[in-house]
């Protein structure tokens, strides 16, 4: 086996096997001998600005994210270039190989008829209802809850980029790998990062994710001050599209409205200056026409049956901001932090469907007195505890947090439920990731089992609930979870199905 040996610009040894394993829009890719990393060479010579940006990406930008406290957390969410090499007059970068769960294990239906087993799990496979229904092996799909976890990770990664003053510039389902079965996500193609005002973008983005203002001004010269280029605000549009597609398996702007008989001009208008949300509440002209969609795209293409509001009371307002208020007003778009917060809180509102054949498996509680799965129509049967959370701002007083937690058998209670000052993100300590209690349904009675809460108390009876004991959940019961600053009280509400 022939092995090329090089030295990176920071003096580290780099090896690769000169057998092409893949090609992107700009690069040719080769494996290292042990396949722990790849070396990707640019086909075209880089100009001074591109070289300077690449140096910053593998240098100061990488150090700022990975070499600070908590930097290890981001290793799984980015495939970030680690070095720069030169070979045969071409510039290349070294990038860690994708983790094994980002390659298809089962592939497509009918004994992998599409021959995708072993290929990368590009997000497009999972964001299209037609692909999901027609092609993918069901073992690859995960549940609806899986996609909330994936969207949380993507939002968190984008939030970190934006906090560093960076924009991805080409955020799309081609540059995000997802693993629904394992609830994992990873952002790739980091070498094109944009630093607004310093390093301009190399590309305007991927169709479906290009912000309307970028599309509408794409014919102008790059130096024209009226032209919009990829930035943090255009990333916010792309992120909103990704989340909408991963949760609803359709595109938020691709409806039935025709703007021009020329397909190219129609695309430019429909995704640019005349872009219109397919679920706009007062303008129905761009509704998805069911007579124009494949049967395999149903029921998800039917927005009247499965509207965006089924994502719950926290996410629905963000979709309105993204695709109504902010569609043509970039400053009004939700931030990555907005999405992360709403997604995390929405997970607390999710309930497993009691129909074991339901494809979605989960749905968001809609605050009705008779919860029903919107996907299969199965109504919840039995008693369902809903926990309303209150927290202390000063000693002895508890204020509503506008935060609810739905209970299901086997569900865990975590430190971020116990204290409002704890939020589940990359800053959690190891101990904060461990559950502190769990819920059980036994012989028709709901219980909360306390595992690690020393101050837990039943305020209704005045009795302590020490670790390794349990308390029943009944209508109106109030439980003190913590006496620390930010500690919470939960009040139980029982819904009868």
mmCIF file with all atom_site columns, C-alpha atoms in Angstrom, residues 172-336:
data_model
loop_
_atom_site.group_PDB
_atom_site.id
_atom_site.type_symbol
_atom_site.label_atom_id
_atom_site.label_alt_id
_atom_site.label_comp_id
_atom_site.label_asym_id
_atom_site.label_entity_id
_atom_site.label_seq_id
_atom_site.pdbx_PDB_ins_code
_atom_site.Cartn_x
_atom_site.Cartn_y
_atom_site.Cartn_z
_atom_site.occupancy
_atom_site.B_iso_or_equiv
_atom_site.pdbx_formal_charge
_atom_site.auth_seq_id
_atom_site.auth_comp_id
_atom_site.auth_asym_id
_atom_site.auth_atom_id
_atom_site.pdbx_PDB_model_num
ATOM 1   C CA . UNK A 1 172 ? -28.088 22.613 5.197   1.00 0.00 ? 172 UNK A CA 1
ATOM 2   C CA . UNK A 1 173 ? -29.065 18.966 5.319   1.00 0.00 ? 173 UNK A CA 1
ATOM 3   C CA . UNK A 1 174 ? -25.969 18.241 3.184   1.00 0.00 ? 174 UNK A CA 1
ATOM 4   C CA . UNK A 1 175 ? -23.636 19.699 5.780   1.00 0.00 ? 175 UNK A CA 1
ATOM 5   C CA . UNK A 1 176 ? -25.308 18.186 8.826   1.00 0.00 ? 176 UNK A CA 1
ATOM 6   C CA . UNK A 1 177 ? -24.979 14.467 9.497   1.00 0.00 ? 177 UNK A CA 1
ATOM 7   C CA . UNK A 1 178 ? -27.721 12.920 11.627  1.00 0.00 ? 178 UNK A CA 1
ATOM 8   C CA . UNK A 1 179 ? -28.215 9.584  13.343  1.00 0.00 ? 179 UNK A CA 1
ATOM 9   C CA . UNK A 1 180 ? -31.884 9.330  14.395  1.00 0.00 ? 180 UNK A CA 1
ATOM 10  C CA . UNK A 1 181 ? -31.518 5.831  15.846  1.00 0.00 ? 181 UNK A CA 1
ATOM 11  C CA . UNK A 1 182 ? -28.837 7.087  18.255  1.00 0.00 ? 182 UNK A CA 1
ATOM 12  C CA . UNK A 1 183 ? -30.114 10.697 18.472  1.00 0.00 ? 183 UNK A CA 1
ATOM 13  C CA . UNK A 1 184 ? -26.821 12.191 17.270  1.00 0.00 ? 184 UNK A CA 1
ATOM 14  C CA . UNK A 1 185 ? -25.931 15.112 14.983  1.00 0.00 ? 185 UNK A CA 1
ATOM 15  C CA . UNK A 1 186 ? -22.719 16.641 13.640  1.00 0.00 ? 186 UNK A CA 1
ATOM 16  C CA . UNK A 1 187 ? -21.981 19.754 11.569  1.00 0.00 ? 187 UNK A CA 1
ATOM 17  C CA . UNK A 1 188 ? -19.421 19.274 8.791   1.00 0.00 ? 188 UNK A CA 1
ATOM 18  C CA . UNK A 1 189 ? -17.693 21.392 6.109   1.00 0.00 ? 189 UNK A CA 1
ATOM 19  C CA . UNK A 1 190 ? -16.366 23.810 8.699   1.00 0.00 ? 190 UNK A CA 1
ATOM 20  C CA . UNK A 1 191 ? -13.597 25.104 6.396   1.00 0.00 ? 191 UNK A CA 1
ATOM 21  C CA . UNK A 1 192 ? -15.987 27.585 4.770   1.00 0.00 ? 192 UNK A CA 1
ATOM 22  C CA . UNK A 1 193 ? -16.786 29.539 7.940   1.00 0.00 ? 193 UNK A CA 1
ATOM 23  C CA . UNK A 1 194 ? -17.556 33.225 7.522   1.00 0.00 ? 194 UNK A CA 1
ATOM 24  C CA . UNK A 1 195 ? -16.310 35.999 9.771   1.00 0.00 ? 195 UNK A CA 1
ATOM 25  C CA . UNK A 1 196 ? -18.560 38.966 8.890   1.00 0.00 ? 196 UNK A CA 1
ATOM 26  C CA . UNK A 1 197 ? -16.508 41.957 7.833   1.00 0.00 ? 197 UNK A CA 1
ATOM 27  C CA . UNK A 1 198 ? -13.268 39.952 7.659   1.00 0.00 ? 198 UNK A CA 1
ATOM 28  C CA . UNK A 1 199 ? -13.589 36.626 5.827   1.00 0.00 ? 199 UNK A CA 1
ATOM 29  C CA . UNK A 1 200 ? -16.356 36.642 3.185   1.00 0.00 ? 200 UNK A CA 1
ATOM 30  C CA . UNK A 1 201 ? -18.203 33.476 2.131   1.00 0.00 ? 201 UNK A CA 1
ATOM 31  C CA . UNK A 1 202 ? -17.026 31.210 -0.681  1.00 0.00 ? 202 UNK A CA 1
ATOM 32  C CA . UNK A 1 203 ? -20.580 30.024 -1.422  1.00 0.00 ? 203 UNK A CA 1
ATOM 33  C CA . UNK A 1 204 ? -24.058 31.520 -1.052  1.00 0.00 ? 204 UNK A CA 1
ATOM 34  C CA . UNK A 1 205 ? -25.529 28.301 0.355   1.00 0.00 ? 205 UNK A CA 1
ATOM 35  C CA . UNK A 1 206 ? -27.501 25.233 -0.669  1.00 0.00 ? 206 UNK A CA 1
ATOM 36  C CA . UNK A 1 207 ? -30.900 25.536 -2.406  1.00 0.00 ? 207 UNK A CA 1
ATOM 37  C CA . UNK A 1 208 ? -33.735 25.103 0.128   1.00 0.00 ? 208 UNK A CA 1
ATOM 38  C CA . UNK A 1 209 ? -31.655 26.899 2.787   1.00 0.00 ? 209 UNK A CA 1
ATOM 39  C CA . UNK A 1 210 ? -30.542 30.138 1.135   1.00 0.00 ? 210 UNK A CA 1
ATOM 40  C CA . UNK A 1 211 ? -32.123 33.091 2.930   1.00 0.00 ? 211 UNK A CA 1
ATOM 41  C CA . UNK A 1 212 ? -34.622 35.092 0.810   1.00 0.00 ? 212 UNK A CA 1
ATOM 42  C CA . UNK A 1 213 ? -32.511 38.268 0.898   1.00 0.00 ? 213 UNK A CA 1
ATOM 43  C CA . UNK A 1 214 ? -29.478 36.335 -0.404  1.00 0.00 ? 214 UNK A CA 1
ATOM 44  C CA . UNK A 1 215 ? -31.519 34.733 -3.169  1.00 0.00 ? 215 UNK A CA 1
ATOM 45  C CA . UNK A 1 216 ? -33.180 38.018 -4.134  1.00 0.00 ? 216 UNK A CA 1
ATOM 46  C CA . UNK A 1 217 ? -29.853 39.827 -4.567  1.00 0.00 ? 217 UNK A CA 1
ATOM 47  C CA . UNK A 1 218 ? -27.806 36.944 -5.983  1.00 0.00 ? 218 UNK A CA 1
ATOM 48  C CA . UNK A 1 219 ? -27.537 38.583 -9.431  1.00 0.00 ? 219 UNK A CA 1
ATOM 49  C CA . UNK A 1 220 ? -25.754 41.629 -8.030  1.00 0.00 ? 220 UNK A CA 1
ATOM 50  C CA . UNK A 1 221 ? -21.973 41.830 -7.969  1.00 0.00 ? 221 UNK A CA 1
ATOM 51  C CA . UNK A 1 222 ? -20.373 40.519 -4.791  1.00 0.00 ? 222 UNK A CA 1
ATOM 52  C CA . UNK A 1 223 ? -19.014 43.959 -3.998  1.00 0.00 ? 223 UNK A CA 1
ATOM 53  C CA . UNK A 1 224 ? -22.376 45.664 -4.498  1.00 0.00 ? 224 UNK A CA 1
ATOM 54  C CA . UNK A 1 225 ? -23.460 47.128 -1.126  1.00 0.00 ? 225 UNK A CA 1
ATOM 55  C CA . UNK A 1 226 ? -27.063 46.129 -1.885  1.00 0.00 ? 226 UNK A CA 1
ATOM 56  C CA . UNK A 1 227 ? -26.157 42.453 -2.152  1.00 0.00 ? 227 UNK A CA 1
ATOM 57  C CA . UNK A 1 228 ? -26.733 40.202 0.857   1.00 0.00 ? 228 UNK A CA 1
ATOM 58  C CA . UNK A 1 229 ? -24.146 37.518 1.581   1.00 0.00 ? 229 UNK A CA 1
ATOM 59  C CA . UNK A 1 230 ? -24.213 34.619 4.077   1.00 0.00 ? 230 UNK A CA 1
ATOM 60  C CA . UNK A 1 231 ? -23.952 35.767 7.681   1.00 0.00 ? 231 UNK A CA 1
ATOM 61  C CA . UNK A 1 232 ? -25.212 34.904 11.144  1.00 0.00 ? 232 UNK A CA 1
ATOM 62  C CA . UNK A 1 233 ? -28.715 36.147 10.233  1.00 0.00 ? 233 UNK A CA 1
ATOM 63  C CA . UNK A 1 234 ? -28.835 33.956 7.127   1.00 0.00 ? 234 UNK A CA 1
ATOM 64  C CA . UNK A 1 235 ? -27.657 31.006 9.260   1.00 0.00 ? 235 UNK A CA 1
ATOM 65  C CA . UNK A 1 236 ? -30.713 31.669 11.443  1.00 0.00 ? 236 UNK A CA 1
ATOM 66  C CA . UNK A 1 237 ? -32.979 31.239 8.435   1.00 0.00 ? 237 UNK A CA 1
ATOM 67  C CA . UNK A 1 238 ? -31.233 28.006 7.446   1.00 0.00 ? 238 UNK A CA 1
ATOM 68  C CA . UNK A 1 239 ? -31.465 26.692 11.014  1.00 0.00 ? 239 UNK A CA 1
ATOM 69  C CA . UNK A 1 240 ? -35.211 27.385 11.132  1.00 0.00 ? 240 UNK A CA 1
ATOM 70  C CA . UNK A 1 241 ? -35.674 25.537 7.824   1.00 0.00 ? 241 UNK A CA 1
ATOM 71  C CA . UNK A 1 242 ? -33.663 22.572 9.108   1.00 0.00 ? 242 UNK A CA 1
ATOM 72  C CA . UNK A 1 243 ? -35.719 22.329 12.300  1.00 0.00 ? 243 UNK A CA 1
ATOM 73  C CA . UNK A 1 244 ? -39.011 22.636 10.406  1.00 0.00 ? 244 UNK A CA 1
ATOM 74  C CA . UNK A 1 245 ? -37.955 19.908 7.975   1.00 0.00 ? 245 UNK A CA 1
ATOM 75  C CA . UNK A 1 246 ? -36.660 17.538 10.647  1.00 0.00 ? 246 UNK A CA 1
ATOM 76  C CA . UNK A 1 247 ? -39.875 17.845 12.679  1.00 0.00 ? 247 UNK A CA 1
ATOM 77  C CA . UNK A 1 248 ? -42.431 18.073 9.848   1.00 0.00 ? 248 UNK A CA 1
ATOM 78  C CA . UNK A 1 249 ? -40.631 16.421 6.880   1.00 0.00 ? 249 UNK A CA 1
ATOM 79  C CA . UNK A 1 250 ? -41.633 19.131 4.385   1.00 0.00 ? 250 UNK A CA 1
ATOM 80  C CA . UNK A 1 251 ? -40.201 22.476 3.287   1.00 0.00 ? 251 UNK A CA 1
ATOM 81  C CA . UNK A 1 252 ? -41.672 25.661 4.795   1.00 0.00 ? 252 UNK A CA 1
ATOM 82  C CA . UNK A 1 253 ? -41.562 27.678 1.555   1.00 0.00 ? 253 UNK A CA 1
ATOM 83  C CA . UNK A 1 254 ? -42.136 25.133 -1.218  1.00 0.00 ? 254 UNK A CA 1
ATOM 84  C CA . UNK A 1 255 ? -45.849 25.303 -1.844  1.00 0.00 ? 255 UNK A CA 1
ATOM 85  C CA . UNK A 1 256 ? -48.084 25.366 -4.899  1.00 0.00 ? 256 UNK A CA 1
ATOM 86  C CA . UNK A 1 257 ? -47.712 29.004 -5.936  1.00 0.00 ? 257 UNK A CA 1
ATOM 87  C CA . UNK A 1 258 ? -46.177 29.654 -9.369  1.00 0.00 ? 258 UNK A CA 1
ATOM 88  C CA . UNK A 1 259 ? -44.404 33.004 -9.757  1.00 0.00 ? 259 UNK A CA 1
ATOM 89  C CA . UNK A 1 260 ? -43.041 32.662 -13.292 1.00 0.00 ? 260 UNK A CA 1
ATOM 90  C CA . UNK A 1 261 ? -43.280 30.193 -16.169 1.00 0.00 ? 261 UNK A CA 1
ATOM 91  C CA . UNK A 1 262 ? -39.484 30.048 -16.374 1.00 0.00 ? 262 UNK A CA 1
ATOM 92  C CA . UNK A 1 263 ? -38.450 27.454 -13.732 1.00 0.00 ? 263 UNK A CA 1
ATOM 93  C CA . UNK A 1 264 ? -35.211 29.273 -12.847 1.00 0.00 ? 264 UNK A CA 1
ATOM 94  C CA . UNK A 1 265 ? -36.987 32.610 -12.402 1.00 0.00 ? 265 UNK A CA 1
ATOM 95  C CA . UNK A 1 266 ? -39.807 30.917 -10.490 1.00 0.00 ? 266 UNK A CA 1
ATOM 96  C CA . UNK A 1 267 ? -37.253 29.438 -8.077  1.00 0.00 ? 267 UNK A CA 1
ATOM 97  C CA . UNK A 1 268 ? -35.518 32.788 -7.679  1.00 0.00 ? 268 UNK A CA 1
ATOM 98  C CA . UNK A 1 269 ? -38.778 34.547 -6.839  1.00 0.00 ? 269 UNK A CA 1
ATOM 99  C CA . UNK A 1 270 ? -40.381 31.796 -4.759  1.00 0.00 ? 270 UNK A CA 1
ATOM 100 C CA . UNK A 1 271 ? -37.332 31.377 -2.544  1.00 0.00 ? 271 UNK A CA 1
ATOM 101 C CA . UNK A 1 272 ? -36.331 35.042 -2.715  1.00 0.00 ? 272 UNK A CA 1
ATOM 102 C CA . UNK A 1 273 ? -38.278 38.294 -2.784  1.00 0.00 ? 273 UNK A CA 1
ATOM 103 C CA . UNK A 1 274 ? -41.704 36.598 -2.944  1.00 0.00 ? 274 UNK A CA 1
ATOM 104 C CA . UNK A 1 275 ? -40.986 33.782 -0.491  1.00 0.00 ? 275 UNK A CA 1
ATOM 105 C CA . UNK A 1 276 ? -44.137 32.877 1.457   1.00 0.00 ? 276 UNK A CA 1
ATOM 106 C CA . UNK A 1 277 ? -44.685 30.438 4.315   1.00 0.00 ? 277 UNK A CA 1
ATOM 107 C CA . UNK A 1 278 ? -46.792 27.477 3.178   1.00 0.00 ? 278 UNK A CA 1
ATOM 108 C CA . UNK A 1 279 ? -48.765 27.752 6.432   1.00 0.00 ? 279 UNK A CA 1
ATOM 109 C CA . UNK A 1 280 ? -49.172 31.522 6.451   1.00 0.00 ? 280 UNK A CA 1
ATOM 110 C CA . UNK A 1 281 ? -52.319 32.229 8.530   1.00 0.00 ? 281 UNK A CA 1
ATOM 111 C CA . UNK A 1 282 ? -53.815 34.910 6.250   1.00 0.00 ? 282 UNK A CA 1
ATOM 112 C CA . UNK A 1 283 ? -52.296 34.281 2.806   1.00 0.00 ? 283 UNK A CA 1
ATOM 113 C CA . UNK A 1 284 ? -53.165 30.807 1.543   1.00 0.00 ? 284 UNK A CA 1
ATOM 114 C CA . UNK A 1 285 ? -51.780 31.328 -1.962  1.00 0.00 ? 285 UNK A CA 1
ATOM 115 C CA . UNK A 1 286 ? -48.721 29.143 -1.342  1.00 0.00 ? 286 UNK A CA 1
ATOM 116 C CA . UNK A 1 287 ? -50.418 26.206 0.346   1.00 0.00 ? 287 UNK A CA 1
ATOM 117 C CA . UNK A 1 288 ? -49.052 22.789 -0.555  1.00 0.00 ? 288 UNK A CA 1
ATOM 118 C CA . UNK A 1 289 ? -51.320 21.324 -3.229  1.00 0.00 ? 289 UNK A CA 1
ATOM 119 C CA . UNK A 1 290 ? -51.948 17.694 -2.385  1.00 0.00 ? 290 UNK A CA 1
ATOM 120 C CA . UNK A 1 291 ? -52.721 16.874 -6.026  1.00 0.00 ? 291 UNK A CA 1
ATOM 121 C CA . UNK A 1 292 ? -49.113 17.821 -6.820  1.00 0.00 ? 292 UNK A CA 1
ATOM 122 C CA . UNK A 1 293 ? -47.326 15.715 -4.210  1.00 0.00 ? 293 UNK A CA 1
ATOM 123 C CA . UNK A 1 294 ? -46.386 12.055 -4.210  1.00 0.00 ? 294 UNK A CA 1
ATOM 124 C CA . UNK A 1 295 ? -48.489 9.727  -2.089  1.00 0.00 ? 295 UNK A CA 1
ATOM 125 C CA . UNK A 1 296 ? -45.275 8.784  -0.318  1.00 0.00 ? 296 UNK A CA 1
ATOM 126 C CA . UNK A 1 297 ? -45.052 12.378 0.987   1.00 0.00 ? 297 UNK A CA 1
ATOM 127 C CA . UNK A 1 298 ? -48.299 11.953 2.902   1.00 0.00 ? 298 UNK A CA 1
ATOM 128 C CA . UNK A 1 299 ? -49.512 12.555 5.527   1.00 0.00 ? 299 UNK A CA 1
ATOM 129 C CA . UNK A 1 300 ? -46.731 15.061 6.224   1.00 0.00 ? 300 UNK A CA 1
ATOM 130 C CA . UNK A 1 301 ? -47.334 17.120 3.082   1.00 0.00 ? 301 UNK A CA 1
ATOM 131 C CA . UNK A 1 302 ? -50.883 17.722 4.308   1.00 0.00 ? 302 UNK A CA 1
ATOM 132 C CA . UNK A 1 303 ? -50.227 20.764 6.490   1.00 0.00 ? 303 UNK A CA 1
ATOM 133 C CA . UNK A 1 304 ? -53.938 21.083 7.267   1.00 0.00 ? 304 UNK A CA 1
ATOM 134 C CA . UNK A 1 305 ? -53.841 17.676 8.918   1.00 0.00 ? 305 UNK A CA 1
ATOM 135 C CA . UNK A 1 306 ? -50.394 18.034 10.524  1.00 0.00 ? 306 UNK A CA 1
ATOM 136 C CA . UNK A 1 307 ? -49.844 21.786 11.018  1.00 0.00 ? 307 UNK A CA 1
ATOM 137 C CA . UNK A 1 308 ? -46.702 23.289 12.510  1.00 0.00 ? 308 UNK A CA 1
ATOM 138 C CA . UNK A 1 309 ? -48.648 24.046 15.690  1.00 0.00 ? 309 UNK A CA 1
ATOM 139 C CA . UNK A 1 310 ? -48.443 20.360 16.675  1.00 0.00 ? 310 UNK A CA 1
ATOM 140 C CA . UNK A 1 311 ? -44.822 21.058 17.628  1.00 0.00 ? 311 UNK A CA 1
ATOM 141 C CA . UNK A 1 312 ? -46.224 22.703 20.761  1.00 0.00 ? 312 UNK A CA 1
ATOM 142 C CA . UNK A 1 313 ? -46.757 26.069 22.445  1.00 0.00 ? 313 UNK A CA 1
ATOM 143 C CA . UNK A 1 314 ? -43.046 26.949 22.599  1.00 0.00 ? 314 UNK A CA 1
ATOM 144 C CA . UNK A 1 315 ? -41.921 26.050 19.091  1.00 0.00 ? 315 UNK A CA 1
ATOM 145 C CA . UNK A 1 316 ? -44.972 27.250 17.137  1.00 0.00 ? 316 UNK A CA 1
ATOM 146 C CA . UNK A 1 317 ? -44.310 30.944 17.970  1.00 0.00 ? 317 UNK A CA 1
ATOM 147 C CA . UNK A 1 318 ? -40.703 30.542 16.808  1.00 0.00 ? 318 UNK A CA 1
ATOM 148 C CA . UNK A 1 319 ? -41.822 29.139 13.471  1.00 0.00 ? 319 UNK A CA 1
ATOM 149 C CA . UNK A 1 320 ? -44.102 32.189 13.095  1.00 0.00 ? 320 UNK A CA 1
ATOM 150 C CA . UNK A 1 321 ? -41.167 34.486 13.843  1.00 0.00 ? 321 UNK A CA 1
ATOM 151 C CA . UNK A 1 322 ? -38.930 32.642 11.389  1.00 0.00 ? 322 UNK A CA 1
ATOM 152 C CA . UNK A 1 323 ? -41.303 32.283 8.440   1.00 0.00 ? 323 UNK A CA 1
ATOM 153 C CA . UNK A 1 324 ? -43.687 35.216 8.851   1.00 0.00 ? 324 UNK A CA 1
ATOM 154 C CA . UNK A 1 325 ? -42.107 38.050 10.867  1.00 0.00 ? 325 UNK A CA 1
ATOM 155 C CA . UNK A 1 326 ? -38.500 37.257 10.012  1.00 0.00 ? 326 UNK A CA 1
ATOM 156 C CA . UNK A 1 327 ? -38.774 35.791 6.534   1.00 0.00 ? 327 UNK A CA 1
ATOM 157 C CA . UNK A 1 328 ? -38.055 39.161 4.914   1.00 0.00 ? 328 UNK A CA 1
ATOM 158 C CA . UNK A 1 329 ? -36.843 40.944 8.052   1.00 0.00 ? 329 UNK A CA 1
ATOM 159 C CA . UNK A 1 330 ? -33.629 39.148 9.067   1.00 0.00 ? 330 UNK A CA 1
ATOM 160 C CA . UNK A 1 331 ? -33.309 40.945 12.418  1.00 0.00 ? 331 UNK A CA 1
ATOM 161 C CA . UNK A 1 332 ? -36.625 39.406 13.561  1.00 0.00 ? 332 UNK A CA 1
ATOM 162 C CA . UNK A 1 333 ? -35.491 35.790 13.151  1.00 0.00 ? 333 UNK A CA 1
ATOM 163 C CA . UNK A 1 334 ? -35.156 33.540 16.212  1.00 0.00 ? 334 UNK A CA 1
ATOM 164 C CA . UNK A 1 335 ? -31.601 32.941 17.376  1.00 0.00 ? 335 UNK A CA 1
ATOM 165 C CA . UNK A 1 336 ? -30.045 29.517 17.802  1.00 0.00 ? 336 UNK A CA 1
#
